[in-house]
Short mmCIF file of C-alpha atoms in Angstrom, two decimals:
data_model
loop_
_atom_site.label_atom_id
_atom_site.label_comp_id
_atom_site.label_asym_id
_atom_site.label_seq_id
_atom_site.Cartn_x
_atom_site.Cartn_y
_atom_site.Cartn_z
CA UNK A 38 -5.83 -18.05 -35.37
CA UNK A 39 -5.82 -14.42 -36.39
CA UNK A 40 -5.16 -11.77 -33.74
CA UNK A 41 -8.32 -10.28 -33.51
CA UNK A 42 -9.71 -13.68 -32.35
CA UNK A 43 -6.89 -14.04 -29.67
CA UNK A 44 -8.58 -11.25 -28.28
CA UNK A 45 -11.82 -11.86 -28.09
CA UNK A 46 -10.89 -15.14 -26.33
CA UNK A 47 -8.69 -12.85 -23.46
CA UNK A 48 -11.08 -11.94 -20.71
CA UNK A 49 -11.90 -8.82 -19.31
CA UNK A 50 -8.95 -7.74 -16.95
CA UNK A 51 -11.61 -5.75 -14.32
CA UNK A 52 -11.68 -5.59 -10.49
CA UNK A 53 -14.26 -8.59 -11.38
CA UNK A 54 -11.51 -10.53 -12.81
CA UNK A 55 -8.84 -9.60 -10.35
CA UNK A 56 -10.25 -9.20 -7.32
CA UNK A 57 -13.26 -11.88 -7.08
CA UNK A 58 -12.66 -14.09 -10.48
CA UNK A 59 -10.13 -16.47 -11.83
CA UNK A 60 -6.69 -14.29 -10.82
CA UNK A 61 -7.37 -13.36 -7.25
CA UNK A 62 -4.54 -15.57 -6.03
CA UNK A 63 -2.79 -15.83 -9.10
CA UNK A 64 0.58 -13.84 -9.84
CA UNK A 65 0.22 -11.87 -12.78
CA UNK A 66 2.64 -11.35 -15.69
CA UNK A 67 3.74 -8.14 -17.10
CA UNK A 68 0.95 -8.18 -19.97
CA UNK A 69 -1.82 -8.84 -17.27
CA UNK A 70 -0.79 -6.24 -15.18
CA UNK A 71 -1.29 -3.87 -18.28
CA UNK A 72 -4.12 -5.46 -20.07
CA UNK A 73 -5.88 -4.56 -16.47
CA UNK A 74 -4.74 -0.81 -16.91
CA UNK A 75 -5.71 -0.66 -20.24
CA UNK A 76 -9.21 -2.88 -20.05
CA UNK A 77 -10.25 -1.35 -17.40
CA UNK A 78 -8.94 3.06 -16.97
CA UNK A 79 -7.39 2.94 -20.44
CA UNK A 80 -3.96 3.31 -18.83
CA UNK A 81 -1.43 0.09 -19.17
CA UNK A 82 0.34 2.17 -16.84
CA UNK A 83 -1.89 2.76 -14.08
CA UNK A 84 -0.56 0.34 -11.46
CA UNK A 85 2.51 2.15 -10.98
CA UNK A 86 4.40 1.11 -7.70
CA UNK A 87 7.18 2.64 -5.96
CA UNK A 88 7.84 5.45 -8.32
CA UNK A 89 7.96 2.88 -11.26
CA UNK A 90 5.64 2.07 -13.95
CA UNK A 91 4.83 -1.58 -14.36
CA UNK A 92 7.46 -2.48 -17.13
CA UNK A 93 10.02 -1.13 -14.41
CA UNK A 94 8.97 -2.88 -11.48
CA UNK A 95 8.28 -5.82 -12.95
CA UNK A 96 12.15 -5.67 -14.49
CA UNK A 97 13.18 -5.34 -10.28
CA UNK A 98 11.25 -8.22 -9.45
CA UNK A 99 8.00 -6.59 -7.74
CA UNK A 100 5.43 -9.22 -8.68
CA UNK A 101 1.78 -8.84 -7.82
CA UNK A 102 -1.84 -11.11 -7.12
CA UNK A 103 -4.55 -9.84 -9.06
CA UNK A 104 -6.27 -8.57 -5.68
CA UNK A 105 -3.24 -7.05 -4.52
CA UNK A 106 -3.08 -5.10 -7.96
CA UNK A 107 -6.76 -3.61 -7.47
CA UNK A 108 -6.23 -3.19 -3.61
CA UNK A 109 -2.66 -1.57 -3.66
CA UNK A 110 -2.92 2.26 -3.85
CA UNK A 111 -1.29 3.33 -6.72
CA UNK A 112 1.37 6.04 -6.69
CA UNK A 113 -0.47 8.89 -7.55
CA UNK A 114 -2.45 8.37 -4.62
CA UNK A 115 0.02 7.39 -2.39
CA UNK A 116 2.40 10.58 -3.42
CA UNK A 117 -0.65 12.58 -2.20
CA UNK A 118 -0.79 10.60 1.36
CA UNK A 119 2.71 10.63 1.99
CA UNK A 120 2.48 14.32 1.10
CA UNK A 121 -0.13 14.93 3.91
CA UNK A 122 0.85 13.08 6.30
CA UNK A 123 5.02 14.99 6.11
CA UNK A 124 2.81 17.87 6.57
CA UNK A 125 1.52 17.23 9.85
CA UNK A 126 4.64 15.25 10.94
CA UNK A 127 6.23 18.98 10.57
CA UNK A 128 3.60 20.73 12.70
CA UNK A 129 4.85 18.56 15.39
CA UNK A 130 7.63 18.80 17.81
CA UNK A 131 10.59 16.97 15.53
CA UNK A 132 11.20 13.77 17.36
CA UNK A 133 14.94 12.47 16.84
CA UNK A 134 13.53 9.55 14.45
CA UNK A 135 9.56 8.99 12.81
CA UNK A 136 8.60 5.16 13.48
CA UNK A 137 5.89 5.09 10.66
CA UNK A 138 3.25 1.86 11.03
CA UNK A 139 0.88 1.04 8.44
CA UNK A 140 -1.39 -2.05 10.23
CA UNK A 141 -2.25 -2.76 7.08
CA UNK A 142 0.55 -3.89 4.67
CA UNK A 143 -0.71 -5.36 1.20
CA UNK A 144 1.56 -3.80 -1.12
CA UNK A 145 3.30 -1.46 1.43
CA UNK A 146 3.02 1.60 -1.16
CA UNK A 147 1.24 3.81 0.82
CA UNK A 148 4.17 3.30 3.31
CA UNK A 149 6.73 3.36 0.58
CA UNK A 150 5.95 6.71 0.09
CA UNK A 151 5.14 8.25 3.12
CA UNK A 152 8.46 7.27 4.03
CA UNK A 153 9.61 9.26 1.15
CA UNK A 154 8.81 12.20 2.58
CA UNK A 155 8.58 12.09 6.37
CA UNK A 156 12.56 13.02 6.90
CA UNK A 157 14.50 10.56 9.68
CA UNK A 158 12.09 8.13 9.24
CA UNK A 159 11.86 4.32 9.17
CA UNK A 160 8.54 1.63 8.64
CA UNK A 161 7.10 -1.18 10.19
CA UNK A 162 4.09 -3.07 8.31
CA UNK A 163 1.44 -5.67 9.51
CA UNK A 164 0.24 -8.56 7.09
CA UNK A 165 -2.12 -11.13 8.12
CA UNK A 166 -2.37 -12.83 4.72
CA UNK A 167 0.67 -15.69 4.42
CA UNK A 168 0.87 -14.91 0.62
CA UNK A 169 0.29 -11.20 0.44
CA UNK A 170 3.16 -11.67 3.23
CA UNK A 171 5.64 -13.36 1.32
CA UNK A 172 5.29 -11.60 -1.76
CA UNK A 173 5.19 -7.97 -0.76
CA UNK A 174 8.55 -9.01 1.61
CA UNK A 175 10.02 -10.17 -1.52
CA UNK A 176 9.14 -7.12 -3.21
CA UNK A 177 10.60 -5.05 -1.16
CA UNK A 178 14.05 -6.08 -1.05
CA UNK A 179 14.48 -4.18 -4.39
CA UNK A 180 13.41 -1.11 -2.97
CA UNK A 181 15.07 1.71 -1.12
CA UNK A 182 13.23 2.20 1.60
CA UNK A 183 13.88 0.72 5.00
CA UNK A 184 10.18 -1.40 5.89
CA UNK A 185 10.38 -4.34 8.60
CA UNK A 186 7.20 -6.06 7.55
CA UNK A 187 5.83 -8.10 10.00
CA UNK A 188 3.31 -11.22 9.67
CA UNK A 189 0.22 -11.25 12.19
CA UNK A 190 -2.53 -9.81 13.73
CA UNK A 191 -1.61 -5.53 14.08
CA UNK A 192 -4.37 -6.05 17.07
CA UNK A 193 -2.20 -7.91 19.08
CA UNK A 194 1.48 -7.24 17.50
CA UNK A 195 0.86 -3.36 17.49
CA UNK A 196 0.65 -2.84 21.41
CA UNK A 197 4.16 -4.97 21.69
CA UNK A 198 6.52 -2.53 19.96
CA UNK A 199 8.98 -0.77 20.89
CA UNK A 200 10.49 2.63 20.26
CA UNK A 201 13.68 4.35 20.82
CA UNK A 202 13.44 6.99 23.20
CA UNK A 203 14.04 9.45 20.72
CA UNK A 204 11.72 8.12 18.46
CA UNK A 205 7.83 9.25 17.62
CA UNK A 206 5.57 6.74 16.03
CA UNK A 207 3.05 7.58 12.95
CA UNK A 208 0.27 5.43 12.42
CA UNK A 209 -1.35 5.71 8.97
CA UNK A 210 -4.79 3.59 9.07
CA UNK A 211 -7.57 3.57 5.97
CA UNK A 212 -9.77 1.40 8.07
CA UNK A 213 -12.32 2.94 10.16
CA UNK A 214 -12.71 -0.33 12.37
CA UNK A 215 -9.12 -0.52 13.17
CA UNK A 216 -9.58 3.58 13.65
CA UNK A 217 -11.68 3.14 16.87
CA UNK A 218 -9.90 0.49 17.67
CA UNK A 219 -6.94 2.79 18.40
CA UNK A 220 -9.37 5.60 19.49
CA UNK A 221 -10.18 3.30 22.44
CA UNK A 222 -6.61 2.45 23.59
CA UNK A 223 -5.88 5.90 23.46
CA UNK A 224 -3.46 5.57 20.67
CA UNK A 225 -4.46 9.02 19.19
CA UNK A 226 -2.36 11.91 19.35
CA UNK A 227 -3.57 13.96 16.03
CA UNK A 228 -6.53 12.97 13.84
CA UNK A 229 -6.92 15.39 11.17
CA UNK A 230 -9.10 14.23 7.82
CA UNK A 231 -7.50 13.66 4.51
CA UNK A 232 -10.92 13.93 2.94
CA UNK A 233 -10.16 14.79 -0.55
CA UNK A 234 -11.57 13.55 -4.20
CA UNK A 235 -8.23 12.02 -4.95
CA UNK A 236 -8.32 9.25 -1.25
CA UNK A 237 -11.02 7.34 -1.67
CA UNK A 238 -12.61 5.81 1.12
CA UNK A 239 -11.40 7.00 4.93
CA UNK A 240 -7.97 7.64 4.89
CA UNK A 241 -6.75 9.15 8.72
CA UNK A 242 -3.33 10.26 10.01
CA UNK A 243 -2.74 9.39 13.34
CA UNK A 244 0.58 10.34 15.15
CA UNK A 245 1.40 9.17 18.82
#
């Protein structure tokens, strides 16, 4: 079999594929991860993670479902976030210590970097999903970022923790539902918008 009919046979590596098709729950390999890149924004190197481009990660371990690799913001993205959100941290009276809480975990990126640039800071993450869980827990053991991720509901889990008194907590939410949520226990300190064409969807800062 020649290569150009090994190809034909590959499917599609889409958001179809990945996301709602065969790989959902499937770990991918190295080539999948970048056949999706390429098939699909003509970039093998478009899910880059944690500052690394797929080869790299992949070399530390970091392995990925095929819906975590469409739902995980991607560095570039999550540069910009973390970015936005140091920038209001700074506007506020400096705390001792920045608690930052992302309710929801998947790949923990977005948190990664946040906590790249929000000085004195530390993370805690929320995962419902028991394999999304494990995986992105693995994951981050090669990383060098301190992130307690933490398995259950963030509607019940996020009301029980505790700070130091020193300590100020960011919440970083993308979900408008979980939004109001913490709109109605009065949660909300700041609010600004991060509406900009490179966040897509609602992304909110919210700092208590």
């Amino acid at each position: 079999m020649n290569e150009r009919s090994k190809e034909s046979e590959t499917p599609f590596h889409d958001r179809a594929l990945l996301l709602h098709g065969a790989k959902r729950n499937q770990l991918l390999t190295l080539d999948e991860v970048r056949r999706y890149g390429s098939d699909s924004f003509s970039d093998p190197d478009f899910v880059r993670l944690y500052g690394m481009k797929p080869a790299e990660w992949y070399a530390r371990g970091v392995r990925l479902l095929g819906r975590t690799a469409v739902e995980c913001t991607r560095d570039a993205v999550a540069d910009r976030i973390g970015q936005d959100v140091a920038a209001v941290a700074a506007s506020l009276p400096a705390p001792g210590r920045w608690v930052v809480v992302d309710p929801f975990a998947g790949s923990c990126n977005t948190l990664y970097w946040i906590l790249r640039h929000v000085p004195r800071s530390r993370g805690i993450a929320f995962e419902f999903d028991p394999q999304v869980f494990q995986l992105t827990k693995q994951n981050l053991a090669a990383l060098d970022r301190t992130i307690d991720l933490k398995r259950g509901d963030y509607g019940i889990m996020l009301g029980q923790l505790h700070t130091a008194p020193d300590e100020a907590m960011i919440v970083f939410v993308a979900r408008l539902g979980a939004l109001l949520w913490m709109r109605q226990k009065g949660w909300i300190y700041a609010e600004p918008n991060l509406h900009n064409q490179d966040h897509r969807g609602v992304r909110r800062r919210l700092c208590r």
